[in-house]
Amino acid sequence: MGRYSSVDWILFEWDERRTGLGPVRSSLEDTRGWYHQLGPWLDPGPAPGVSICRLVVDGRVVVLSRTRTGGSDSRRTIQVQAYLGGSAANASAMPNVRQALALAPGWSSLLPADPEPLDLALLLRPYATSSAALDRQARAGAAALAPIVSETLRGHREPLSVAAQGQAIVQLWGLVDILDLVLGRYPETFSTYESDDLKQGAEVIFLQQWPGPSSRAAHRRRVDLRAPDQDDLYGEIAAMVVDAYAGERLTGLVKRLRINDEMAVEERIERLRAALREPPKPIPAEPRAPTPAAVEGPPAASPAPPPATSGPRTRVPAGRPAPVTQARPPAPAPGPVPVTQEGPSAHAPGPVPVTQEAPPPAPGARPPEAQPVVVRDAFDYFLAELTEATSAGAARGILRDVHAWARTRPPADVRSRLHALVPELERLLPDNEVNPVLRDLLDPDARAEGVRSAWLDPRWLVLAAVLLVVLVLQVVTTLLR
């Protein structure tokens, strides 16, 4: 397990000596410093359930999964698992925001009995399924996000405290997706439950209710998702982008407005404002990942063209090639259609063909629907190739294709998939190349070339030059003799 994919952990439970939560098991030898720094964030809330918190403590990503199961003595049913991930200075600090939201509620079942770090690959294995479910829920309830999106546009650098009655994890998932595309940044640190908004250390926190005007934090903007959004420019922009997100059109809107990662927030807002004044235009649905030309498995047989008749011709939709027709024998007289079961060969001796009449369709019955063809995502092909690769050179060749793919995808899509590459990159590449590769994939337009081959290292070049000089001297000495 490499240093990019190991996750330390601390389990907090009720401690009678402290009359509060304390560390009971951990993969670390000493947890005293962590206990004092994480103590203010260990409260899971009064109601049974799971709340998630992601912080950066001493430059390291920390994800808290806080659970209260209820019971006669609810204090003893509290468990908090702290997962200490990678350095926040890395290009892709893991566990990232989306991984924490989609998976942290289920990580408690994976804690080992022995005090050893967890493998990040094991923690992230069910990400595809969990993230797809969260995505559906977030789009279905996206309308509730308009107030927080508009407030973020007004003060995009200020921390927020949000009062909502919905599911905070689902709402934060949708908020991250929207802000990533619209503003180019989203809250990296958050808490899906807090009792007040006085603590610092998280960019956005969710409250079940306002604790009162006397406890209002001066450093946070308050957003009440239960209140109607303000009817101003930011409110109109928020309504537009939230509606596009719910209909899977937000990526198309951002691309049509030519909003890119290098653009300042003010220019982004100006382009969104201009889009409000434009006449309505159809916005294409969000593009899917490019799929390979060939699909595994035998090609499907082409359907036979219909027989030529003197009736009206079938109209070919625009943009599609017209079907190629071939001369066929005259159609038989109307009657039952024979279904023939033949032997191994039409010319070799074999069983006598059996002819059966196809049963007529029932009145009003629909024809059987064709089964959908499952096409693998392009990224899945890259990952499969990396899994089969056995050398660093092969990995670098595959990564050039991944880099080209990343230039065509929204940043949110690329960020959400990088974790799957880490175990294979650690296996195939030297440690000093893994983080630069991740950084280049996060910013694919920075440079399009692949990682420099190890043979181009200056030390190898100097050695090659010395060997060349020695060889030339030997040749000259031989000729002079």
Coordinates of C-alpha atoms in Angstrom, one line a residue, residues 7 30 38 46 141 148 162 190 201 213 232 259 288 311 368 398 433 471:
V7 CA -5.6 6.2 5.3
D30 CA -0.3 8.7 19.6
L38 CA -11.0 17.3 16.4
P46 CA -29.4 15.0 18.7
G141 CA -34.3 18.2 -5.5
I148 CA -27.5 29.1 -1.6
V162 CA -27.2 27.0 5.9
F190 CA -17.8 21.3 5.2
G201 CA -12.5 25.6 10.0
P213 CA -29.4 36.0 16.9
D232 CA -32.4 40.2 -8.2
I259 CA -16.6 29.8 -19.4
R288 CA -21.3 11.6 -22.0
G311 CA -46.7 1.8 -51.9
P368 CA -40.4 -7.2 -28.2
I398 CA -1.7 5.1 -21.7
E433 CA 6.0 10.9 -10.9
L471 CA 34.3 5.3 -28.3

